[in-house]
Amino acid sequence: MTTRRQHPGHEMPACSWHRCSFGTFSRSPWRLWAIFCVGTALGANPGLGETAAPWILDGEQHDGGFGDVVAGVGDVNRDGFADVLVAAPRYDGQRGRVFIFHGSSNGLARVPDWELRGQEPGDQLGYGAAAAGDVNGDGFADVLVATLGHRPGGIERNVTVAIYAGSPSGLRTNALWTIRDGQDHYGCTVGSAGDVNGDGFADVFVSWLKPPPTATQQRGLLVFYGSPKGPSAAPDWRIAETGPDLKPSLGASAAAAGDVNGDGYDDLLVGARDAAGVYPRGGKAFLFLGSPSGLRAEPAWEATFDLPRRVVMDPNGVMYFGSFLAGLGDVNGDGFADVAVGAPYADHHDTDEGMMFVYHGSKQGLSSRPNRVIEGNRPYAVLGYSVAGAGDVDGDGYADLAVGAPWATFGQASEGAAAAFRGRPAGIRADPDWAVCGQASEARLGKVVAGAGDVNGDGFHDLLVSVPGHRSSAGIVGRVLVCYGSRDGIAGAQTWRMTKPWGARLVERVRDAPAPLRWLFAVATLLGVGLGAYFTGRLLERHQQSVIARERADMQQQERKRIARDLHDDMGARISQLSRLIPRLDEAASQSPVNVTQLATTARELTLALEQIIWSLDPEQNTLENFVVNLGQYAAQFLEGANLPCRRDLPVELPDLKLSPNVRRQIFLAVKEALHNVVKHAGASEVWLRARWNTPTLTLTIEDNGVGLPAETGPAAGNGLVNIRQRLAEIGGYARFEGRSQGGTRVLLEVRLSRSKAAMPGS
């Protein structure tokens, strides 16, 4: 066995809880509101955060059962610090060992202060172990240890139950009290019953089975009252059930309940996990009140798992209500002890989620209905497999509750979790205040939880948690954690939202309701959804119309700016030139006829520019077919002014595709730039303009038979070619320049014109 104390800053890995993702939504406020509503109603629970335990104890032997049993045993050496027990019933070839660790101002000891070993293979010493209380009134806490006595290869058991008394040096090595199988066969369910007869000595219980001499057998629970010499040799009280084939039911679980009715006598909880109630194996729990003569013969209180059949998942009704019981102390500060009952295989919409029921004490005894029901709310969590009174871990004066869910899965399969609930004037909440988880597959953390008492004397009670599936290089060795209490509760733990979001709870409540109410809710829901959808649609429609109106206004504003810029830069310059030439026309006509030619050329260019502006504004000219036709007409007129013939090869039919102003403008200016280059630099005698449509690509080709391309066609060749490339790139196209084999230049312009892109403003 190895022990190690957690170093400051060294924390156990964090548990991971997967969050739901709702994808990507636009910034519409209505869609953001939808995200909020869905996330709040059905969103995933937040995950457990990082956890830390101040003290960790690891086993050393594979499958040794280390941590199968852990318990706070009180102060066995009366030094003012609580001590703890850890058992490993399968150590040493199933001989078993039990270890006691003493508390101190520095916390628990690093090595066991007391150790007991089984003698024979199959003894399984420590198969049952628990605090006994002070059975002989000497002021020292005592400990119960059960030995299974199962011999390898056989089915017979020879159970021994012993009490080891405390002393100033710790537990004594010789047993104070021992009972062995004889006429009665004892079980390994052992523990302290408290002081049920008020004589000042702690009493203990042991489960038992009496083999039948005939066709019946008896099973139940025995209670032995304490005295100055220890418990009596024969049982002082018993409860039993009789039948031909009893399953481990009545007496297989029991716990000291404390004084639930304030009469000054401790009471006893007894479970019968297989008892039939609403379900064939739903389980029951019973409370027997203490009195001056000891426990009463008949139960003063009885509870069973009684959720309606329509809300459970298991058709066989195996809930095991009463499998695990705990006296909690006073969780609501009313002066009466309260109790908890676990139903680890209970279903309420989630298979084997497990449930825990808390009942408050009062002057009349335990409440008839649970004051709090806690659900695992996760398939196969098996919440309530262990339950314990944690003491007062945060020092607020209210007792707290601890529970384990050893098969809960978060980031790892069956990693397990343990949670603690803070006491309050109204009782505990449905969500735990502190939690730790296993963070390793099959770790099964929380298979046993127990109140440790105050092991370091700081005034806060501490919590024991077992991790039986913990692995090391030696195999499955087991681990025990001791989580120290503090003013803030369990040190290093985080919160765990155990309850489902309100949307999921609403769905479950509807499923739980009788059929008429479910139909009424369905009709109301449909009506509400219809009205909600109608009004939401109207709001979304208004929002969309507002967005479209803004986009249209922005597009119109940009178009106005472009027209103004074109009029200023193009037509303005040409009109200014005409204004300078006309006054000089008369005096220059006889001397220089070139001025008249210049005037005619400028007027023709002005006409073309004006036609271009009118064409760009005409909505009937925004189709692809009209665009190509007008482009051909412009090329012919422009080249006619330079005395260059233009041969056009244009498609007869083109698709009815609408082009945005920007797409038309960029293609037109690119073609215009190419034609200007031909006139200014090519020295050509002929020009060809070709258009081809290969869905969804428009290809325009401008060819000439001039001098060809310059040596460089990059930026050094001038801004014209660069501008053409940039214009095509702006609308998702590209330009290519190449020489013709017959001489001259070929300019290819290609643009993909999908319907959505061609019509998109500013695309």
PDB file of N, CA and C in Angstrom, residues 568-644:
ATOM      1  N   HIS A 568     -18.308  63.286 -64.286  1.00  0.00           N
ATOM      2  CA  HIS A 568     -17.252  64.267 -64.065  1.00  0.00           C
ATOM      3  C   HIS A 568     -15.967  63.899 -64.793  1.00  0.00           C
ATOM      4  N   ASP A 569     -15.586  62.630 -64.678  1.00  0.00           N
ATOM      5  CA  ASP A 569     -14.278  62.228 -65.219  1.00  0.00           C
ATOM      6  C   ASP A 569     -14.291  62.080 -66.728  1.00  0.00           C
ATOM      7  N   ASP A 570     -15.389  61.579 -67.311  1.00  0.00           N
ATOM      8  CA  ASP A 570     -15.416  61.236 -68.732  1.00  0.00           C
ATOM      9  C   ASP A 570     -16.088  62.335 -69.548  1.00  0.00           C
ATOM     10  N   MET A 571     -17.396  62.486 -69.364  1.00  0.00           N
ATOM     11  CA  MET A 571     -18.122  63.455 -70.160  1.00  0.00           C
ATOM     12  C   MET A 571     -17.696  64.881 -69.846  1.00  0.00           C
ATOM     13  N   GLY A 572     -17.367  65.159 -68.616  1.00  0.00           N
ATOM     14  CA  GLY A 572     -16.936  66.511 -68.256  1.00  0.00           C
ATOM     15  C   GLY A 572     -15.695  66.927 -69.019  1.00  0.00           C
ATOM     16  N   ALA A 573     -14.738  65.991 -69.095  1.00  0.00           N
ATOM     17  CA  ALA A 573     -13.499  66.325 -69.820  1.00  0.00           C
ATOM     18  C   ALA A 573     -13.774  66.563 -71.299  1.00  0.00           C
ATOM     19  N   ARG A 574     -14.644  65.738 -71.875  1.00  0.00           N
ATOM     20  CA  ARG A 574     -14.918  65.874 -73.312  1.00  0.00           C
ATOM     21  C   ARG A 574     -15.722  67.143 -73.595  1.00  0.00           C
ATOM     22  N   ILE A 575     -16.665  67.474 -72.763  1.00  0.00           N
ATOM     23  CA  ILE A 575     -17.425  68.710 -72.955  1.00  0.00           C
ATOM     24  C   ILE A 575     -16.504  69.917 -72.821  1.00  0.00           C
ATOM     25  N   SER A 576     -15.562  69.876 -71.870  1.00  0.00           N
ATOM     26  CA  SER A 576     -14.593  70.980 -71.727  1.00  0.00           C
ATOM     27  C   SER A 576     -13.765  71.126 -72.984  1.00  0.00           C
ATOM     28  N   GLN A 577     -13.377  69.975 -73.565  1.00  0.00           N
ATOM     29  CA  GLN A 577     -12.591  70.037 -74.790  1.00  0.00           C
ATOM     30  C   GLN A 577     -13.408  70.660 -75.928  1.00  0.00           C
ATOM     31  N   LEU A 578     -14.702  70.288 -76.056  1.00  0.00           N
ATOM     32  CA  LEU A 578     -15.558  70.893 -77.078  1.00  0.00           C
ATOM     33  C   LEU A 578     -15.688  72.391 -76.852  1.00  0.00           C
ATOM     34  N   SER A 579     -15.806  72.785 -75.591  1.00  0.00           N
ATOM     35  CA  SER A 579     -15.937  74.213 -75.276  1.00  0.00           C
ATOM     36  C   SER A 579     -14.716  74.994 -75.735  1.00  0.00           C
ATOM     37  N   ARG A 580     -13.536  74.398 -75.677  1.00  0.00           N
ATOM     38  CA  ARG A 580     -12.329  75.090 -76.128  1.00  0.00           C
ATOM     39  C   ARG A 580     -12.217  75.120 -77.655  1.00  0.00           C
ATOM     40  N   LEU A 581     -12.692  74.053 -78.300  1.00  0.00           N
ATOM     41  CA  LEU A 581     -12.520  73.947 -79.745  1.00  0.00           C
ATOM     42  C   LEU A 581     -13.533  74.777 -80.535  1.00  0.00           C
ATOM     43  N   ILE A 582     -14.788  74.876 -80.089  1.00  0.00           N
ATOM     44  CA  ILE A 582     -15.839  75.550 -80.875  1.00  0.00           C
ATOM     45  C   ILE A 582     -15.531  77.014 -81.129  1.00  0.00           C
ATOM     46  N   PRO A 583     -15.058  77.845 -80.159  1.00  0.00           N
ATOM     47  CA  PRO A 583     -14.778  79.257 -80.462  1.00  0.00           C
ATOM     48  C   PRO A 583     -13.662  79.432 -81.495  1.00  0.00           C
ATOM     49  N   ARG A 584     -12.799  78.444 -81.582  1.00  0.00           N
ATOM     50  CA  ARG A 584     -11.674  78.585 -82.512  1.00  0.00           C
ATOM     51  C   ARG A 584     -11.973  77.944 -83.859  1.00  0.00           C
ATOM     52  N   LEU A 585     -13.194  77.432 -84.046  1.00  0.00           N
ATOM     53  CA  LEU A 585     -13.501  76.656 -85.240  1.00  0.00           C
ATOM     54  C   LEU A 585     -13.411  77.535 -86.498  1.00  0.00           C
ATOM     55  N   ASP A 586     -13.995  78.752 -86.426  1.00  0.00           N
ATOM     56  CA  ASP A 586     -14.019  79.602 -87.626  1.00  0.00           C
ATOM     57  C   ASP A 586     -12.621  80.026 -88.071  1.00  0.00           C
ATOM     58  N   GLU A 587     -11.837  80.471 -87.118  1.00  0.00           N
ATOM     59  CA  GLU A 587     -10.506  80.970 -87.480  1.00  0.00           C
ATOM     60  C   GLU A 587      -9.554  79.848 -87.824  1.00  0.00           C
ATOM     61  N   ALA A 588      -9.845  78.639 -87.324  1.00  0.00           N
ATOM     62  CA  ALA A 588      -8.916  77.543 -87.580  1.00  0.00           C
ATOM     63  C   ALA A 588      -9.318  76.691 -88.760  1.00  0.00           C
ATOM     64  N   ALA A 589     -10.579  76.879 -89.264  1.00  0.00           N
ATOM     65  CA  ALA A 589     -11.056  75.978 -90.311  1.00  0.00           C
ATOM     66  C   ALA A 589     -10.245  76.105 -91.586  1.00  0.00           C
ATOM     67  N   SER A 590      -9.844  77.385 -91.948  1.00  0.00           N
ATOM     68  CA  SER A 590      -9.088  77.575 -93.199  1.00  0.00           C
ATOM     69  C   SER A 590      -7.637  77.174 -93.075  1.00  0.00           C
ATOM     70  N   GLN A 591      -7.095  77.274 -91.877  1.00  0.00           N
ATOM     71  CA  GLN A 591      -5.676  77.006 -91.703  1.00  0.00           C
ATOM     72  C   GLN A 591      -5.391  75.562 -91.308  1.00  0.00           C
ATOM     73  N   SER A 592      -6.241  74.987 -90.458  1.00  0.00           N
ATOM     74  CA  SER A 592      -5.949  73.634 -89.938  1.00  0.00           C
ATOM     75  C   SER A 592      -7.231  72.829 -89.853  1.00  0.00           C
ATOM     76  N   PRO A 593      -7.544  72.117 -90.953  1.00  0.00           N
ATOM     77  CA  PRO A 593      -8.750  71.282 -90.915  1.00  0.00           C
ATOM     78  C   PRO A 593      -8.697  70.169 -89.868  1.00  0.00           C
ATOM     79  N   VAL A 594      -7.519  69.946 -89.291  1.00  0.00           N
ATOM     80  CA  VAL A 594      -7.418  68.901 -88.260  1.00  0.00           C
ATOM     81  C   VAL A 594      -8.287  69.221 -87.067  1.00  0.00           C
ATOM     82  N   ASN A 595      -8.458  70.500 -86.770  1.00  0.00           N
ATOM     83  CA  ASN A 595      -9.282  70.869 -85.624  1.00  0.00           C
ATOM     84  C   ASN A 595     -10.721  70.428 -85.819  1.00  0.00           C
ATOM     85  N   VAL A 596     -11.225  70.466 -87.054  1.00  0.00           N
ATOM     86  CA  VAL A 596     -12.587  70.009 -87.323  1.00  0.00           C
ATOM     87  C   VAL A 596     -12.683  68.501 -87.095  1.00  0.00           C
ATOM     88  N   THR A 597     -11.645  67.796 -87.568  1.00  0.00           N
ATOM     89  CA  THR A 597     -11.626  66.349 -87.344  1.00  0.00           C
ATOM     90  C   THR A 597     -11.574  66.038 -85.847  1.00  0.00           C
ATOM     91  N   GLN A 598     -10.774  66.822 -85.158  1.00  0.00           N
ATOM     92  CA  GLN A 598     -10.659  66.621 -83.701  1.00  0.00           C
ATOM     93  C   GLN A 598     -12.000  66.856 -83.009  1.00  0.00           C
ATOM     94  N   LEU A 599     -12.718  67.886 -83.503  1.00  0.00           N
ATOM     95  CA  LEU A 599     -14.015  68.194 -82.937  1.00  0.00           C
ATOM     96  C   LEU A 599     -15.005  67.064 -83.184  1.00  0.00           C
ATOM     97  N   ALA A 600     -14.981  66.504 -84.382  1.00  0.00           N
ATOM     98  CA  ALA A 600     -15.897  65.412 -84.708  1.00  0.00           C
ATOM     99  C   ALA A 600     -15.591  64.174 -83.869  1.00  0.00           C
ATOM    100  N   THR A 601     -14.291  63.908 -83.697  1.00  0.00           N
ATOM    101  CA  THR A 601     -13.912  62.737 -82.882  1.00  0.00           C
ATOM    102  C   THR A 601     -14.365  62.893 -81.433  1.00  0.00           C
ATOM    103  N   THR A 602     -14.153  64.078 -80.876  1.00  0.00           N
ATOM    104  CA  THR A 602     -14.571  64.323 -79.495  1.00  0.00           C
ATOM    105  C   THR A 602     -16.076  64.199 -79.346  1.00  0.00           C
ATOM    106  N   ALA A 603     -16.825  64.747 -80.358  1.00  0.00           N
ATOM    107  CA  ALA A 603     -18.285  64.651 -80.299  1.00  0.00           C
ATOM    108  C   ALA A 603     -18.739  63.203 -80.363  1.00  0.00           C
ATOM    109  N   ARG A 604     -18.057  62.371 -81.202  1.00  0.00           N
ATOM    110  CA  ARG A 604     -18.438  60.966 -81.293  1.00  0.00           C
ATOM    111  C   ARG A 604     -18.161  60.233 -79.981  1.00  0.00           C
ATOM    112  N   GLU A 605     -17.007  60.532 -79.371  1.00  0.00           N
ATOM    113  CA  GLU A 605     -16.686  59.896 -78.080  1.00  0.00           C
ATOM    114  C   GLU A 605     -17.671  60.310 -76.997  1.00  0.00           C
ATOM    115  N   LEU A 606     -18.089  61.586 -77.074  1.00  0.00           N
ATOM    116  CA  LEU A 606     -19.069  62.057 -76.098  1.00  0.00           C
ATOM    117  C   LEU A 606     -20.401  61.328 -76.268  1.00  0.00           C
ATOM    118  N   THR A 607     -20.771  61.119 -77.536  1.00  0.00           N
ATOM    119  CA  THR A 607     -22.018  60.395 -77.806  1.00  0.00           C
ATOM    120  C   THR A 607     -21.941  58.971 -77.257  1.00  0.00           C
ATOM    121  N   LEU A 608     -20.799  58.312 -77.499  1.00  0.00           N
ATOM    122  CA  LEU A 608     -20.634  56.949 -76.989  1.00  0.00           C
ATOM    123  C   LEU A 608     -20.686  56.916 -75.459  1.00  0.00           C
ATOM    124  N   ALA A 609     -20.037  57.859 -74.812  1.00  0.00           N
ATOM    125  CA  ALA A 609     -20.040  57.889 -73.342  1.00  0.00           C
ATOM    126  C   ALA A 609     -21.436  58.103 -72.795  1.00  0.00           C
ATOM    127  N   LEU A 610     -22.199  58.996 -73.478  1.00  0.00           N
ATOM    128  CA  LEU A 610     -23.565  59.247 -73.031  1.00  0.00           C
ATOM    129  C   LEU A 610     -24.427  58.004 -73.215  1.00  0.00           C
ATOM    130  N   GLU A 611     -24.286  57.316 -74.362  1.00  0.00           N
ATOM    131  CA  GLU A 611     -25.039  56.090 -74.587  1.00  0.00           C
ATOM    132  C   GLU A 611     -24.686  55.034 -73.538  1.00  0.00           C
ATOM    133  N   GLN A 612     -23.384  55.010 -73.146  1.00  0.00           N
ATOM    134  CA  GLN A 612     -22.953  54.040 -72.124  1.00  0.00           C
ATOM    135  C   GLN A 612     -23.634  54.294 -70.781  1.00  0.00           C
ATOM    136  N   ILE A 613     -23.742  55.573 -70.412  1.00  0.00           N
ATOM    137  CA  ILE A 613     -24.373  55.903 -69.131  1.00  0.00           C
ATOM    138  C   ILE A 613     -25.854  55.561 -69.167  1.00  0.00           C
ATOM    139  N   ILE A 614     -26.512  55.937 -70.296  1.00  0.00           N
ATOM    140  CA  ILE A 614     -27.946  55.635 -70.424  1.00  0.00           C
ATOM    141  C   ILE A 614     -28.170  54.129 -70.384  1.00  0.00           C
ATOM    142  N   TRP A 615     -27.301  53.404 -71.084  1.00  0.00           N
ATOM    143  CA  TRP A 615     -27.422  51.930 -71.103  1.00  0.00           C
ATOM    144  C   TRP A 615     -27.260  51.329 -69.709  1.00  0.00           C
ATOM    145  N   SER A 616     -26.295  51.868 -68.926  1.00  0.00           N
ATOM    146  CA  SER A 616     -26.051  51.320 -67.586  1.00  0.00           C
ATOM    147  C   SER A 616     -27.189  51.595 -66.616  1.00  0.00           C
ATOM    148  N   LEU A 617     -27.979  52.668 -66.903  1.00  0.00           N
ATOM    149  CA  LEU A 617     -29.087  53.013 -66.017  1.00  0.00           C
ATOM    150  C   LEU A 617     -30.392  52.340 -66.408  1.00  0.00           C
ATOM    151  N   ASP A 618     -30.489  51.861 -67.645  1.00  0.00           N
ATOM    152  CA  ASP A 618     -31.734  51.276 -68.135  1.00  0.00           C
ATOM    153  C   ASP A 618     -31.908  49.863 -67.534  1.00  0.00           C
ATOM    154  N   PRO A 619     -32.956  49.622 -66.676  1.00  0.00           N
ATOM    155  CA  PRO A 619     -33.136  48.291 -66.073  1.00  0.00           C
ATOM    156  C   PRO A 619     -33.466  47.213 -67.087  1.00  0.00           C
ATOM    157  N   GLU A 620     -33.980  47.614 -68.272  1.00  0.00           N
ATOM    158  CA  GLU A 620     -34.291  46.616 -69.293  1.00  0.00           C
ATOM    159  C   GLU A 620     -33.039  46.126 -70.013  1.00  0.00           C
ATOM    160  N   GLN A 621     -31.910  46.779 -69.769  1.00  0.00           N
ATOM    161  CA  GLN A 621     -30.667  46.386 -70.438  1.00  0.00           C
ATOM    162  C   GLN A 621     -29.744  45.575 -69.534  1.00  0.00           C
ATOM    163  N   ASN A 622     -30.291  45.052 -68.387  1.00  0.00           N
ATOM    164  CA  ASN A 622     -29.413  44.398 -67.420  1.00  0.00           C
ATOM    165  C   ASN A 622     -29.316  42.894 -67.608  1.00  0.00           C
ATOM    166  N   THR A 623     -29.838  42.345 -68.714  1.00  0.00           N
ATOM    167  CA  THR A 623     -29.691  40.908 -68.956  1.00  0.00           C
ATOM    168  C   THR A 623     -28.368  40.635 -69.648  1.00  0.00           C
ATOM    169  N   LEU A 624     -27.932  39.395 -69.563  1.00  0.00           N
ATOM    170  CA  LEU A 624     -26.673  38.991 -70.193  1.00  0.00           C
ATOM    171  C   LEU A 624     -26.730  39.164 -71.707  1.00  0.00           C
ATOM    172  N   GLU A 625     -27.874  38.811 -72.309  1.00  0.00           N
ATOM    173  CA  GLU A 625     -28.003  38.913 -73.775  1.00  0.00           C
ATOM    174  C   GLU A 625     -27.882  40.364 -74.228  1.00  0.00           C
ATOM    175  N   ASN A 626     -28.606  41.291 -73.566  1.00  0.00           N
ATOM    176  CA  ASN A 626     -28.529  42.708 -73.938  1.00  0.00           C
ATOM    177  C   ASN A 626     -27.134  43.253 -73.707  1.00  0.00           C
ATOM    178  N   PHE A 627     -26.501  42.794 -72.637  1.00  0.00           N
ATOM    179  CA  PHE A 627     -25.156  43.270 -72.342  1.00  0.00           C
ATOM    180  C   PHE A 627     -24.178  42.898 -73.468  1.00  0.00           C
ATOM    181  N   VAL A 628     -24.217  41.656 -73.937  1.00  0.00           N
ATOM    182  CA  VAL A 628     -23.296  41.219 -74.996  1.00  0.00           C
ATOM    183  C   VAL A 628     -23.579  41.960 -76.301  1.00  0.00           C
ATOM    184  N   VAL A 629     -24.877  42.145 -76.632  1.00  0.00           N
ATOM    185  CA  VAL A 629     -25.225  42.882 -77.874  1.00  0.00           C
ATOM    186  C   VAL A 629     -24.704  44.301 -77.815  1.00  0.00           C
ATOM    187  N   ASN A 630     -24.961  45.008 -76.698  1.00  0.00           N
ATOM    188  CA  ASN A 630     -24.503  46.399 -76.565  1.00  0.00           C
ATOM    189  C   ASN A 630     -22.982  46.480 -76.555  1.00  0.00           C
ATOM    190  N   LEU A 631     -22.343  45.462 -75.958  1.00  0.00           N
ATOM    191  CA  LEU A 631     -20.883  45.455 -75.960  1.00  0.00           C
ATOM    192  C   LEU A 631     -20.345  45.381 -77.392  1.00  0.00           C
ATOM    193  N   GLY A 632     -20.985  44.541 -78.231  1.00  0.00           N
ATOM    194  CA  GLY A 632     -20.563  44.461 -79.635  1.00  0.00           C
ATOM    195  C   GLY A 632     -20.786  45.762 -80.380  1.00  0.00           C
ATOM    196  N   GLN A 633     -21.935  46.416 -80.126  1.00  0.00           N
ATOM    197  CA  GLN A 633     -22.213  47.695 -80.798  1.00  0.00           C
ATOM    198  C   GLN A 633     -21.201  48.756 -80.378  1.00  0.00           C
ATOM    199  N   TYR A 634     -20.875  48.778 -79.096  1.00  0.00           N
ATOM    200  CA  TYR A 634     -19.896  49.769 -78.650  1.00  0.00           C
ATOM    201  C   TYR A 634     -18.545  49.536 -79.311  1.00  0.00           C
ATOM    202  N   ALA A 635     -18.107  48.292 -79.391  1.00  0.00           N
ATOM    203  CA  ALA A 635     -16.812  47.992 -79.981  1.00  0.00           C
ATOM    204  C   ALA A 635     -16.771  48.431 -81.440  1.00  0.00           C
ATOM    205  N   ALA A 636     -17.872  48.169 -82.189  1.00  0.00           N
ATOM    206  CA  ALA A 636     -17.903  48.546 -83.603  1.00  0.00           C
ATOM    207  C   ALA A 636     -17.827  50.057 -83.769  1.00  0.00           C
ATOM    208  N   GLN A 637     -18.618  50.807 -82.959  1.00  0.00           N
ATOM    209  CA  GLN A 637     -18.612  52.265 -83.075  1.00  0.00           C
ATOM    210  C   GLN A 637     -17.275  52.859 -82.657  1.00  0.00           C
ATOM    211  N   PHE A 638     -16.705  52.290 -81.568  1.00  0.00           N
ATOM    212  CA  PHE A 638     -15.431  52.834 -81.093  1.00  0.00           C
ATOM    213  C   PHE A 638     -14.318  52.613 -82.114  1.00  0.00           C
ATOM    214  N   LEU A 639     -14.246  51.431 -82.688  1.00  0.00           N
ATOM    215  CA  LEU A 639     -13.177  51.127 -83.642  1.00  0.00           C
ATOM    216  C   LEU A 639     -13.413  51.815 -84.982  1.00  0.00           C
ATOM    217  N   GLU A 640     -14.687  52.103 -85.293  1.00  0.00           N
ATOM    218  CA  GLU A 640     -14.982  52.838 -86.535  1.00  0.00           C
ATOM    219  C   GLU A 640     -14.336  54.205 -86.510  1.00  0.00           C
ATOM    220  N   GLY A 641     -14.316  54.833 -85.330  1.00  0.00           N
ATOM    221  CA  GLY A 641     -13.673  56.137 -85.217  1.00  0.00           C
ATOM    222  C   GLY A 641     -12.179  56.072 -85.433  1.00  0.00           C
ATOM    223  N   ALA A 642     -11.570  54.901 -85.245  1.00  0.00           N
ATOM    224  CA  ALA A 642     -10.137  54.739 -85.476  1.00  0.00           C
ATOM    225  C   ALA A 642      -9.850  54.091 -86.832  1.00  0.00           C
ATOM    226  N   ASN A 643     -10.922  54.007 -87.696  1.00  0.00           N
ATOM    227  CA  ASN A 643     -10.781  53.400 -89.023  1.00  0.00           C
ATOM    228  C   ASN A 643     -10.283  51.957 -88.939  1.00  0.00           C
ATOM    229  N   LEU A 644     -10.794  51.227 -87.910  1.00  0.00           N
ATOM    230  CA  LEU A 644     -10.436  49.816 -87.778  1.00  0.00           C
ATOM    231  C   LEU A 644     -11.705  48.987 -87.925  1.00  0.00           C
TER     232      LEU A 644
END
